[in-house]
């Protein structure tokens, strides 16, 4: 029946709470999901809104960087052939002799500059990056960077991760990531589990809003249908965000350790070279009780960058690479590939600076599946995969989430009581006590599952316990008032 001929449903009182089902049944599961989705949406949505807004801003960092720092990031004229890396490094060191050479990043494209990264004690974990025209060796300028990120990107990254509040601020993003998948999964179950009379028996009824609905039903339709389209993207952002969060990330690291899912480490020890402890003097006990000297630092010359890069190219590392000098005379140079265009390539090689031979090679193809998924997930979350396509997808997901949150709060407003004798600012929550109607098998399996989930996602566990405590306290207060 088309929407133009379907009879309208009798209007329910907007302030009437959803009644909990009587007796134990699977309807109790739905009632519990309704209440959980309601409270999670009301209290966690502000965290999600901030994450969506800051994430949307971060999505456009490549374009922002070009607007702010284009004179340093881009060359004025593309030449026919790039100069040797040694000449570019020498030009950067002539202009900026301060600090130590940390690494050199080759241009990702023909119109990009080479980045010579310097470590300075006064910058802490940040670096000074000098930008050099690869065709003329002209120094285009310098910036204070953080793991390769420009000041603007670093600022937006901190805003998204912790609101510039340090470790305390990281809780906001972990709350958002911990609850996002719960809200999405619960919303999907509720939307797909509607009765046939609510258009749930067709793909159109699931994927498209009901244009014939009015009021709160229309808002709910927009909220839910948009959520269905965004579900995969939101679940992806939740999972990948949790992998490098504070508490859940630490748990995830334990899982990787147990499953041996970490990427193999590159062996940077030079064959036949003494270990740093032996080199410091004092044999196997060197360094104990403060008697050992520091390992001898390796001499870094611009020419060594040419030999290390040539060895890496011969080993098959194409595209953009980062060349990192050896930490000491017992270690090899490291050349790491960062090709984010599909199919991706993240190979690494260790190069002996004395003869330019590759002493160790870690291939992306040999990386465990779990480590690959983790790496690709992080890159996708940051918008670094597949170029502009990744950015567009992330921007659409962020905008969609903002709309879903807006419609969620609009529903809360539309469901408020407007009766003269009892007005309310917001709609009432679904009925309490839904857990009493849960089937016993659900309770038997659900309690251990919640305990395990609370261990894996500590912030989720703590906030859920806080919700339950507040809910119980409110119930006891109301019971005492009625008594």
Short mmCIF file of C-alpha atoms in Angstrom, two decimals:
data_model
loop_
_atom_site.label_atom_id
_atom_site.label_comp_id
_atom_site.label_asym_id
_atom_site.label_seq_id
_atom_site.Cartn_x
_atom_site.Cartn_y
_atom_site.Cartn_z
CA UNK A 1 0.00 0.00 0.00
CA UNK A 2 1.48 3.39 -0.98
CA UNK A 3 2.11 6.10 1.56
CA UNK A 4 -0.66 8.22 0.07
CA UNK A 5 -3.36 5.63 0.80
CA UNK A 6 -2.05 4.14 4.04
CA UNK A 7 -4.36 4.95 6.96
CA UNK A 8 -2.81 7.14 9.60
CA UNK A 9 -2.02 5.57 12.95
CA UNK A 10 -3.77 6.82 16.06
CA UNK A 11 -1.55 9.35 17.78
CA UNK A 12 -0.03 8.27 21.07
CA UNK A 13 0.50 10.54 24.02
CA UNK A 14 3.99 11.95 23.52
CA UNK A 15 4.85 11.84 27.24
CA UNK A 16 3.79 8.25 27.84
CA UNK A 17 6.75 5.99 28.61
CA UNK A 18 7.06 2.73 26.73
CA UNK A 19 5.63 0.04 28.95
CA UNK A 20 7.88 -2.83 29.94
CA UNK A 21 6.57 -6.20 28.75
CA UNK A 22 4.97 -8.49 31.28
CA UNK A 23 6.72 -11.79 32.02
CA UNK A 24 10.01 -13.09 30.65
CA UNK A 25 10.12 -12.99 26.87
CA UNK A 26 12.27 -11.86 23.99
CA UNK A 27 10.32 -8.62 24.05
CA UNK A 28 12.25 -7.88 27.21
CA UNK A 29 15.43 -7.77 25.14
CA UNK A 30 13.91 -5.13 22.90
CA UNK A 31 12.66 -3.13 25.88
CA UNK A 32 16.14 -3.17 27.40
CA UNK A 33 17.72 -2.12 24.10
CA UNK A 34 15.25 0.77 23.81
CA UNK A 35 16.21 2.05 27.25
CA UNK A 36 19.95 1.53 26.70
CA UNK A 37 19.84 3.23 23.28
CA UNK A 38 17.88 6.12 24.75
CA UNK A 39 20.23 6.81 27.66
CA UNK A 40 23.41 6.17 25.67
CA UNK A 41 22.17 8.53 22.97
CA UNK A 42 21.23 11.27 25.45
CA UNK A 43 24.42 11.20 27.52
CA UNK A 44 27.05 10.04 25.02
CA UNK A 45 25.81 11.98 21.97
CA UNK A 46 27.59 15.20 23.10
CA UNK A 47 30.91 13.30 23.08
CA UNK A 48 30.08 11.89 19.65
CA UNK A 49 29.13 15.33 18.35
CA UNK A 50 32.46 16.79 19.42
CA UNK A 51 34.32 13.82 17.90
CA UNK A 52 32.37 14.22 14.65
CA UNK A 53 33.02 17.96 14.40
CA UNK A 54 36.73 17.71 15.23
CA UNK A 55 37.10 14.66 13.00
CA UNK A 56 35.42 16.52 10.15
CA UNK A 57 37.93 19.35 10.53
CA UNK A 58 40.84 16.90 10.65
CA UNK A 59 39.63 15.26 7.45
CA UNK A 60 40.59 18.35 5.47
CA UNK A 61 44.10 18.74 6.90
CA UNK A 62 45.84 18.04 3.54
CA UNK A 63 43.95 20.95 1.97
CA UNK A 64 44.51 23.13 5.05
CA UNK A 65 48.23 22.39 4.94
CA UNK A 66 48.40 23.40 1.30
CA UNK A 67 46.64 26.70 2.03
CA UNK A 68 48.85 27.54 5.01
CA UNK A 69 52.19 26.04 4.05
CA UNK A 70 52.01 25.56 0.29
CA UNK A 71 55.12 27.68 -0.29
CA UNK A 72 57.13 25.14 1.72
CA UNK A 73 55.34 21.93 0.77
CA UNK A 74 55.34 22.49 -3.00
CA UNK A 75 58.00 23.32 -5.56
CA UNK A 76 57.69 26.34 -7.83
CA UNK A 77 58.65 24.45 -10.97
CA UNK A 78 58.88 20.74 -11.60
CA UNK A 79 62.27 19.83 -13.02
CA UNK A 80 63.23 16.96 -15.27
CA UNK A 81 65.27 15.08 -12.69
CA UNK A 82 65.71 15.30 -8.93
CA UNK A 83 69.14 16.01 -7.50
CA UNK A 84 70.90 13.37 -5.36
CA UNK A 85 69.59 13.23 -1.82
CA UNK A 86 73.06 14.12 -0.50
CA UNK A 87 72.93 17.55 -2.20
CA UNK A 88 69.52 18.27 -0.78
CA UNK A 89 70.58 17.25 2.73
CA UNK A 90 73.76 19.34 2.46
CA UNK A 91 71.70 22.40 1.46
CA UNK A 92 69.35 21.89 4.41
CA UNK A 93 72.27 21.54 6.85
CA UNK A 94 73.94 24.66 5.47
CA UNK A 95 70.78 26.66 6.13
CA UNK A 96 70.06 24.89 9.44
CA UNK A 97 73.20 23.48 11.07
CA UNK A 98 71.48 23.18 14.45
CA UNK A 99 70.46 19.86 15.99
CA UNK A 100 71.03 16.34 14.70
CA UNK A 101 69.85 14.75 11.47
CA UNK A 102 66.88 12.59 12.42
CA UNK A 103 65.55 11.42 9.03
CA UNK A 104 64.89 12.44 5.46
CA UNK A 105 61.52 11.91 3.73
CA UNK A 106 61.49 11.75 -0.06
CA UNK A 107 58.78 13.68 -1.94
CA UNK A 108 55.44 11.84 -2.31
CA UNK A 109 54.88 13.45 -5.72
CA UNK A 110 56.75 15.38 -8.41
CA UNK A 111 55.41 18.72 -7.12
CA UNK A 112 56.38 18.09 -3.48
CA UNK A 113 59.49 19.08 -1.54
CA UNK A 114 61.95 16.82 0.26
CA UNK A 115 61.74 16.92 4.05
CA UNK A 116 64.92 16.95 6.12
CA UNK A 117 64.01 16.33 9.76
CA UNK A 118 66.21 17.63 12.58
CA UNK A 119 66.09 16.72 16.27
CA UNK A 120 66.60 19.54 18.76
CA UNK A 121 66.59 19.03 22.54
CA UNK A 122 64.53 22.16 23.14
CA UNK A 123 61.68 20.85 20.96
CA UNK A 124 61.15 17.70 23.01
CA UNK A 125 59.22 15.09 21.02
CA UNK A 126 58.72 17.54 18.16
CA UNK A 127 61.17 18.14 15.32
CA UNK A 128 62.33 20.88 12.97
CA UNK A 129 61.57 19.95 9.38
CA UNK A 130 63.42 21.73 6.57
CA UNK A 131 61.74 21.69 3.15
CA UNK A 132 64.03 21.46 0.12
CA UNK A 133 63.26 21.75 -3.59
CA UNK A 134 64.43 18.37 -4.96
CA UNK A 135 65.29 19.85 -8.37
CA UNK A 136 67.32 22.89 -7.26
CA UNK A 137 68.26 22.10 -3.62
CA UNK A 138 66.74 25.46 -2.66
CA UNK A 139 65.59 25.55 0.96
CA UNK A 140 61.92 26.55 0.84
CA UNK A 141 61.51 27.04 4.60
CA UNK A 142 61.08 25.13 7.83
CA UNK A 143 58.33 24.17 10.30
CA UNK A 144 58.10 22.66 13.75
CA UNK A 145 56.51 19.27 13.14
CA UNK A 146 55.27 16.34 15.19
CA UNK A 147 55.90 12.90 13.63
CA UNK A 148 55.73 14.54 10.22
CA UNK A 149 52.58 16.58 10.89
CA UNK A 150 52.52 20.33 10.31
CA UNK A 151 51.57 22.70 13.16
CA UNK A 152 47.98 22.98 11.88
CA UNK A 153 47.57 19.22 11.51
CA UNK A 154 49.13 18.67 14.93
CA UNK A 155 46.73 21.18 16.50
CA UNK A 156 43.67 19.56 14.89
CA UNK A 157 44.93 16.09 15.79
CA UNK A 158 45.23 17.08 19.45
CA UNK A 159 41.80 18.67 19.30
CA UNK A 160 40.25 15.47 17.98
CA UNK A 161 42.14 13.16 20.36
CA UNK A 162 42.02 15.07 23.64
CA UNK A 163 40.57 18.59 23.16
CA UNK A 164 44.02 19.93 24.11
CA UNK A 165 43.47 18.65 27.65
CA UNK A 166 46.19 16.00 27.68
CA UNK A 167 45.59 12.56 29.13
CA UNK A 168 42.43 13.69 30.90
CA UNK A 169 41.00 14.87 27.60
CA UNK A 170 41.65 11.50 25.99
CA UNK A 171 38.80 10.11 28.07
CA UNK A 172 36.31 12.06 25.96
CA UNK A 173 37.41 10.37 22.74
CA UNK A 174 37.54 6.95 24.41
CA UNK A 175 34.01 7.41 25.76
CA UNK A 176 32.85 8.28 22.25
CA UNK A 177 34.63 5.35 20.62
CA UNK A 178 33.56 2.89 23.35
CA UNK A 179 29.86 3.72 23.10
CA UNK A 180 29.58 4.43 19.39
CA UNK A 181 29.40 0.78 18.36
CA UNK A 182 26.90 0.05 21.15
CA UNK A 183 24.60 2.83 19.98
CA UNK A 184 24.94 1.81 16.32
CA UNK A 185 24.38 -1.90 16.95
CA UNK A 186 21.43 -1.25 19.26
CA UNK A 187 19.86 1.17 16.81
CA UNK A 188 20.19 -1.34 13.96
CA UNK A 189 18.53 -4.08 15.99
CA UNK A 190 15.67 -1.81 16.98
CA UNK A 191 15.13 -0.50 13.45
CA UNK A 192 15.34 -3.90 11.77
CA UNK A 193 13.22 -5.55 14.44
CA UNK A 194 10.14 -3.40 13.92
CA UNK A 195 6.78 -4.99 13.18
CA UNK A 196 5.60 -5.41 9.61
CA UNK A 197 3.19 -2.53 9.99
CA UNK A 198 6.17 -0.22 10.41
CA UNK A 199 7.63 -0.87 6.92
CA UNK A 200 10.38 -3.16 8.19
CA UNK A 201 9.48 -5.92 5.73
CA UNK A 202 11.25 -4.37 2.74
CA UNK A 203 14.68 -3.00 1.87
CA UNK A 204 13.06 0.32 1.02
CA UNK A 205 11.49 0.51 4.45
CA UNK A 206 14.88 -0.08 6.08
CA UNK A 207 17.11 2.07 3.89
CA UNK A 208 14.84 5.04 3.14
CA UNK A 209 12.93 7.36 5.48
CA UNK A 210 9.15 7.27 5.45
CA UNK A 211 8.15 10.37 3.50
CA UNK A 212 4.53 9.92 4.46
CA UNK A 213 5.23 10.07 8.21
CA UNK A 214 4.77 13.19 10.27
CA UNK A 215 6.07 14.53 13.57
CA UNK A 216 8.23 12.30 15.72
CA UNK A 217 7.69 9.31 13.40
CA UNK A 218 9.21 11.22 10.50
CA UNK A 219 12.18 12.33 12.62
CA UNK A 220 12.72 8.78 13.85
CA UNK A 221 12.60 7.55 10.26
CA UNK A 222 15.27 10.05 9.17
CA UNK A 223 17.38 9.25 12.23
CA UNK A 224 17.24 5.48 11.73
CA UNK A 225 17.51 5.26 7.94
CA UNK A 226 20.55 7.55 7.93
CA UNK A 227 22.06 5.47 10.71
CA UNK A 228 21.70 2.33 8.58
CA UNK A 229 23.64 3.94 5.74
CA UNK A 230 26.36 5.07 8.14
CA UNK A 231 26.54 1.86 10.20
CA UNK A 232 29.59 0.27 8.57
CA UNK A 233 31.57 3.52 8.62
CA UNK A 234 30.67 4.27 12.24
CA UNK A 235 31.55 0.75 13.40
CA UNK A 236 34.87 1.07 11.56
CA UNK A 237 35.65 4.40 13.25
CA UNK A 238 34.73 2.98 16.65
CA UNK A 239 36.93 -0.10 16.27
CA UNK A 240 39.93 1.74 14.86
CA UNK A 241 39.64 4.56 17.36
CA UNK A 242 39.71 2.08 20.23
CA UNK A 243 42.93 0.46 19.00
CA UNK A 244 45.01 3.49 19.99
CA UNK A 245 42.88 4.75 22.89
CA UNK A 246 44.40 4.77 26.38
CA UNK A 247 42.70 1.93 28.25
CA UNK A 248 41.07 -0.14 25.51
CA UNK A 249 44.22 0.29 23.40
CA UNK A 250 46.30 -1.27 26.17
CA UNK A 251 43.91 -4.25 26.29
CA UNK A 252 44.09 -4.53 22.51
CA UNK A 253 47.86 -4.62 22.73
CA UNK A 254 47.62 -7.61 25.08
CA UNK A 255 45.42 -9.40 22.57
CA UNK A 256 47.96 -8.74 19.83
CA UNK A 257 50.72 -10.08 22.08
CA UNK A 258 48.77 -13.26 22.82
CA UNK A 259 47.83 -13.78 19.17
CA UNK A 260 51.33 -12.87 17.93
CA UNK A 261 49.64 -10.30 15.75
CA UNK A 262 52.32 -7.62 15.82
CA UNK A 263 54.23 -6.69 12.70
CA UNK A 264 57.70 -8.27 12.60
CA UNK A 265 60.45 -5.99 13.83
CA UNK A 266 63.31 -5.00 11.59
CA UNK A 267 66.69 -6.30 12.77
CA UNK A 268 68.97 -3.26 12.73
CA UNK A 269 72.02 -4.95 14.29
CA UNK A 270 74.95 -5.07 11.88
CA UNK A 271 76.41 -8.55 11.32
CA UNK A 272 79.62 -8.99 13.31
CA UNK A 273 79.36 -5.61 15.01
CA UNK A 274 79.66 -5.45 18.82
CA UNK A 275 76.49 -4.78 20.76
CA UNK A 276 76.01 -1.26 22.20
CA UNK A 277 76.77 -2.63 25.68
CA UNK A 278 80.02 -4.20 24.54
CA UNK A 279 80.92 -1.08 22.58
CA UNK A 280 80.49 1.04 25.67
CA UNK A 281 83.28 -0.86 27.39
CA UNK A 282 82.99 -3.37 30.20
CA UNK A 283 81.76 -6.44 28.35
CA UNK A 284 78.47 -8.00 29.33
CA UNK A 285 78.22 -5.94 32.52
CA UNK A 286 78.71 -2.61 30.81
CA UNK A 287 76.26 0.03 31.89
CA UNK A 288 75.45 -1.59 35.24
CA UNK A 289 75.47 0.75 38.21
CA UNK A 290 76.21 3.66 35.89
CA UNK A 291 79.77 2.53 35.05
CA UNK A 292 79.25 2.15 31.29
CA UNK A 293 79.82 4.87 28.75
CA UNK A 294 77.21 5.81 26.16
CA UNK A 295 77.35 3.91 22.85
CA UNK A 296 79.42 5.68 20.19
CA UNK A 297 77.20 7.74 17.90
CA UNK A 298 77.40 6.93 14.22
CA UNK A 299 78.81 9.56 11.87
CA UNK A 300 76.10 10.89 9.56
CA UNK A 301 77.21 12.30 6.22
CA UNK A 302 74.97 13.49 3.38
CA UNK A 303 76.54 10.94 1.02
CA UNK A 304 75.31 8.09 3.23
CA UNK A 305 71.73 9.02 2.36
CA UNK A 306 72.42 8.33 -1.31
CA UNK A 307 73.78 4.85 -0.65
CA UNK A 308 70.98 3.95 1.76
CA UNK A 309 68.31 5.16 -0.67
CA UNK A 310 69.94 3.34 -3.61
CA UNK A 311 70.04 0.08 -1.64
CA UNK A 312 66.37 0.45 -0.70
CA UNK A 313 65.33 1.15 -4.29
CA UNK A 314 67.24 -1.89 -5.47
CA UNK A 315 65.44 -3.95 -2.81
CA UNK A 316 62.11 -2.90 -4.32
CA UNK A 317 61.04 -0.01 -2.08
CA UNK A 318 59.30 2.45 -4.39
CA UNK A 319 57.35 5.63 -3.76
CA UNK A 320 57.83 7.75 -0.66
CA UNK A 321 60.40 6.46 1.83
CA UNK A 322 61.83 7.70 5.10
CA UNK A 323 65.60 7.31 5.47
CA UNK A 324 66.73 7.20 9.12
CA UNK A 325 70.43 7.20 10.06
CA UNK A 326 71.83 4.59 12.42
CA UNK A 327 71.57 5.28 16.13
CA UNK A 328 75.14 4.05 16.73
CA UNK A 329 78.02 2.38 14.95
CA UNK A 330 76.63 -1.09 15.70
CA UNK A 331 73.33 -0.43 13.96
CA UNK A 332 72.16 -0.19 10.38
CA UNK A 333 70.35 2.62 8.64
CA UNK A 334 66.59 2.13 8.21
CA UNK A 335 64.60 2.91 5.09
CA UNK A 336 60.80 2.62 5.52
CA UNK A 337 58.25 2.75 2.75
CA UNK A 338 54.92 4.60 3.16
CA UNK A 339 52.89 4.05 0.03
CA UNK A 340 49.21 4.58 0.91
CA UNK A 341 47.84 4.16 -2.62
CA UNK A 342 46.18 0.80 -3.18
CA UNK A 343 47.76 -1.70 -3.21
CA UNK A 344 49.63 -0.31 -0.22
CA UNK A 345 53.30 -0.97 0.45
CA UNK A 346 54.99 -0.65 3.83
CA UNK A 347 58.27 -2.53 3.41
CA UNK A 348 61.33 -1.75 5.54
CA UNK A 349 65.00 -2.50 5.03
CA UNK A 350 68.12 -2.17 7.16
CA UNK A 351 71.19 -0.97 5.25
CA UNK A 352 74.84 -1.31 6.25
CA UNK A 353 76.25 2.22 5.72
CA UNK A 354 79.79 0.92 5.14
CA UNK A 355 78.97 -1.04 1.98
CA UNK A 356 75.34 -0.21 1.12
CA UNK A 357 74.16 -3.80 1.56
CA UNK A 358 70.69 -4.68 2.84
CA UNK A 359 71.09 -6.65 6.07
CA UNK A 360 67.41 -7.16 6.92
CA UNK A 361 64.12 -6.82 5.07
CA UNK A 362 60.60 -6.75 6.52
CA UNK A 363 58.00 -7.19 3.80
CA UNK A 364 54.43 -5.99 4.06
CA UNK A 365 53.32 -9.21 2.38
CA UNK A 366 54.76 -11.22 5.29
CA UNK A 367 53.03 -9.15 7.98
CA UNK A 368 50.36 -11.05 10.00
CA UNK A 369 46.77 -10.38 9.00
CA UNK A 370 45.87 -8.85 12.37
CA UNK A 371 48.80 -6.44 12.16
CA UNK A 372 47.81 -5.53 8.60
CA UNK A 373 44.23 -4.81 9.62
CA UNK A 374 45.44 -2.67 12.52
CA UNK A 375 47.77 -0.65 10.30
CA UNK A 376 45.22 -0.17 7.52
CA UNK A 377 42.50 0.67 10.04
CA UNK A 378 44.57 3.44 11.60
CA UNK A 379 45.53 4.83 8.19
CA UNK A 380 41.90 4.75 7.06
CA UNK A 381 40.71 6.41 10.27
CA UNK A 382 43.18 9.24 9.67
CA UNK A 383 42.15 9.63 6.03
CA UNK A 384 45.51 8.59 4.61
CA UNK A 385 44.38 5.68 2.43
CA UNK A 386 43.44 6.11 -1.24
CA UNK A 387 43.86 9.90 -1.14
CA UNK A 388 40.83 12.11 -1.66
CA UNK A 389 38.41 9.15 -1.71
CA UNK A 390 39.22 8.36 1.92
CA UNK A 391 38.72 12.01 2.85
CA UNK A 392 35.34 12.23 1.13
CA UNK A 393 34.06 9.07 2.81
CA UNK A 394 35.17 10.26 6.25
CA UNK A 395 33.61 13.68 5.69
CA UNK A 396 30.28 12.14 4.65
CA UNK A 397 30.28 9.84 7.68
CA UNK A 398 31.04 12.76 10.01
CA UNK A 399 28.31 14.93 8.48
CA UNK A 400 25.85 12.05 8.62
CA UNK A 401 26.63 11.42 12.29
CA UNK A 402 26.02 15.08 13.07
CA UNK A 403 22.59 14.84 11.41
CA UNK A 404 21.73 11.61 13.23
CA UNK A 405 22.57 13.25 16.57
CA UNK A 406 20.49 16.30 15.67
CA UNK A 407 17.47 14.13 14.79
CA UNK A 408 17.93 12.12 17.98
CA UNK A 409 17.67 15.21 20.15
CA UNK A 410 14.83 16.50 18.01
CA UNK A 411 12.89 13.33 18.80
CA UNK A 412 13.51 13.92 22.49
CA UNK A 413 12.08 17.41 22.09
CA UNK A 414 9.09 16.26 20.05
CA UNK A 415 8.18 13.60 22.64
CA UNK A 416 7.96 16.11 25.49
CA UNK A 417 4.68 16.62 27.29
CA UNK A 418 2.72 19.67 26.14
CA UNK A 419 -0.31 19.25 28.40
CA UNK A 420 -1.18 22.36 30.36
CA UNK A 421 -1.22 20.48 33.68
CA UNK A 422 2.12 18.79 33.09
CA UNK A 423 4.62 20.37 30.73
CA UNK A 424 8.14 19.00 30.28
CA UNK A 425 11.27 20.20 28.53
CA UNK A 426 12.12 16.76 27.14
CA UNK A 427 10.46 13.43 26.45
CA UNK A 428 10.41 10.81 29.16
CA UNK A 429 12.73 7.82 29.15
CA UNK A 430 11.44 4.29 28.36
CA UNK A 431 10.13 2.31 31.32
CA UNK A 432 12.51 0.99 33.96
CA UNK A 433 12.87 -2.65 34.95
CA UNK A 434 13.17 -4.13 31.47
CA UNK A 435 15.93 -6.50 32.65
CA UNK A 436 13.33 -8.37 34.76
CA UNK A 437 11.63 -9.50 31.54
CA UNK A 438 14.82 -10.91 29.97
CA UNK A 439 14.78 -14.66 29.27
CA UNK A 440 16.96 -16.61 31.69
CA UNK A 441 19.39 -17.80 28.96
CA UNK A 442 20.00 -14.16 28.03
CA UNK A 443 20.75 -13.31 31.65
CA UNK A 444 23.01 -16.35 32.06
CA UNK A 445 25.06 -15.48 29.00
CA UNK A 446 24.75 -11.72 29.19
CA UNK A 447 26.27 -11.16 32.65
CA UNK A 448 29.60 -12.92 31.87
CA UNK A 449 29.65 -11.24 28.46
CA UNK A 450 29.25 -7.83 30.10
CA UNK A 451 32.06 -8.63 32.52
CA UNK A 452 34.35 -9.59 29.64
CA UNK A 453 33.32 -6.49 27.72
CA UNK A 454 34.03 -4.32 30.75
CA UNK A 455 37.54 -5.76 30.91
CA UNK A 456 38.19 -5.25 27.19
CA UNK A 457 36.69 -1.75 27.14
CA UNK A 458 37.24 -0.33 30.65
CA UNK A 459 35.76 3.10 29.91
CA UNK A 460 32.59 1.46 28.59
CA UNK A 461 32.40 -0.74 31.67
CA UNK A 462 32.85 2.13 34.11
CA UNK A 463 30.36 4.44 32.41
CA UNK A 464 27.81 1.62 32.07
CA UNK A 465 28.19 0.86 35.78
CA UNK A 466 27.67 4.57 36.49
CA UNK A 467 24.49 4.58 34.38
CA UNK A 468 23.18 1.56 36.28
CA UNK A 469 24.05 3.09 39.66
CA UNK A 470 22.27 6.34 38.82
CA UNK A 471 19.28 4.41 37.46
CA UNK A 472 19.01 2.33 40.64
CA UNK A 473 19.39 5.42 42.83
CA UNK A 474 16.65 7.27 40.94
CA UNK A 475 14.36 4.27 41.23
CA UNK A 476 14.90 4.00 45.00
CA UNK A 477 14.27 7.73 45.47
CA UNK A 478 11.03 7.60 43.50
CA UNK A 479 9.88 4.52 45.40
CA UNK A 480 10.57 6.27 48.69
CA UNK A 481 8.64 9.33 47.52
CA UNK A 482 5.65 7.20 46.55
CA UNK A 483 5.81 5.33 49.86
#
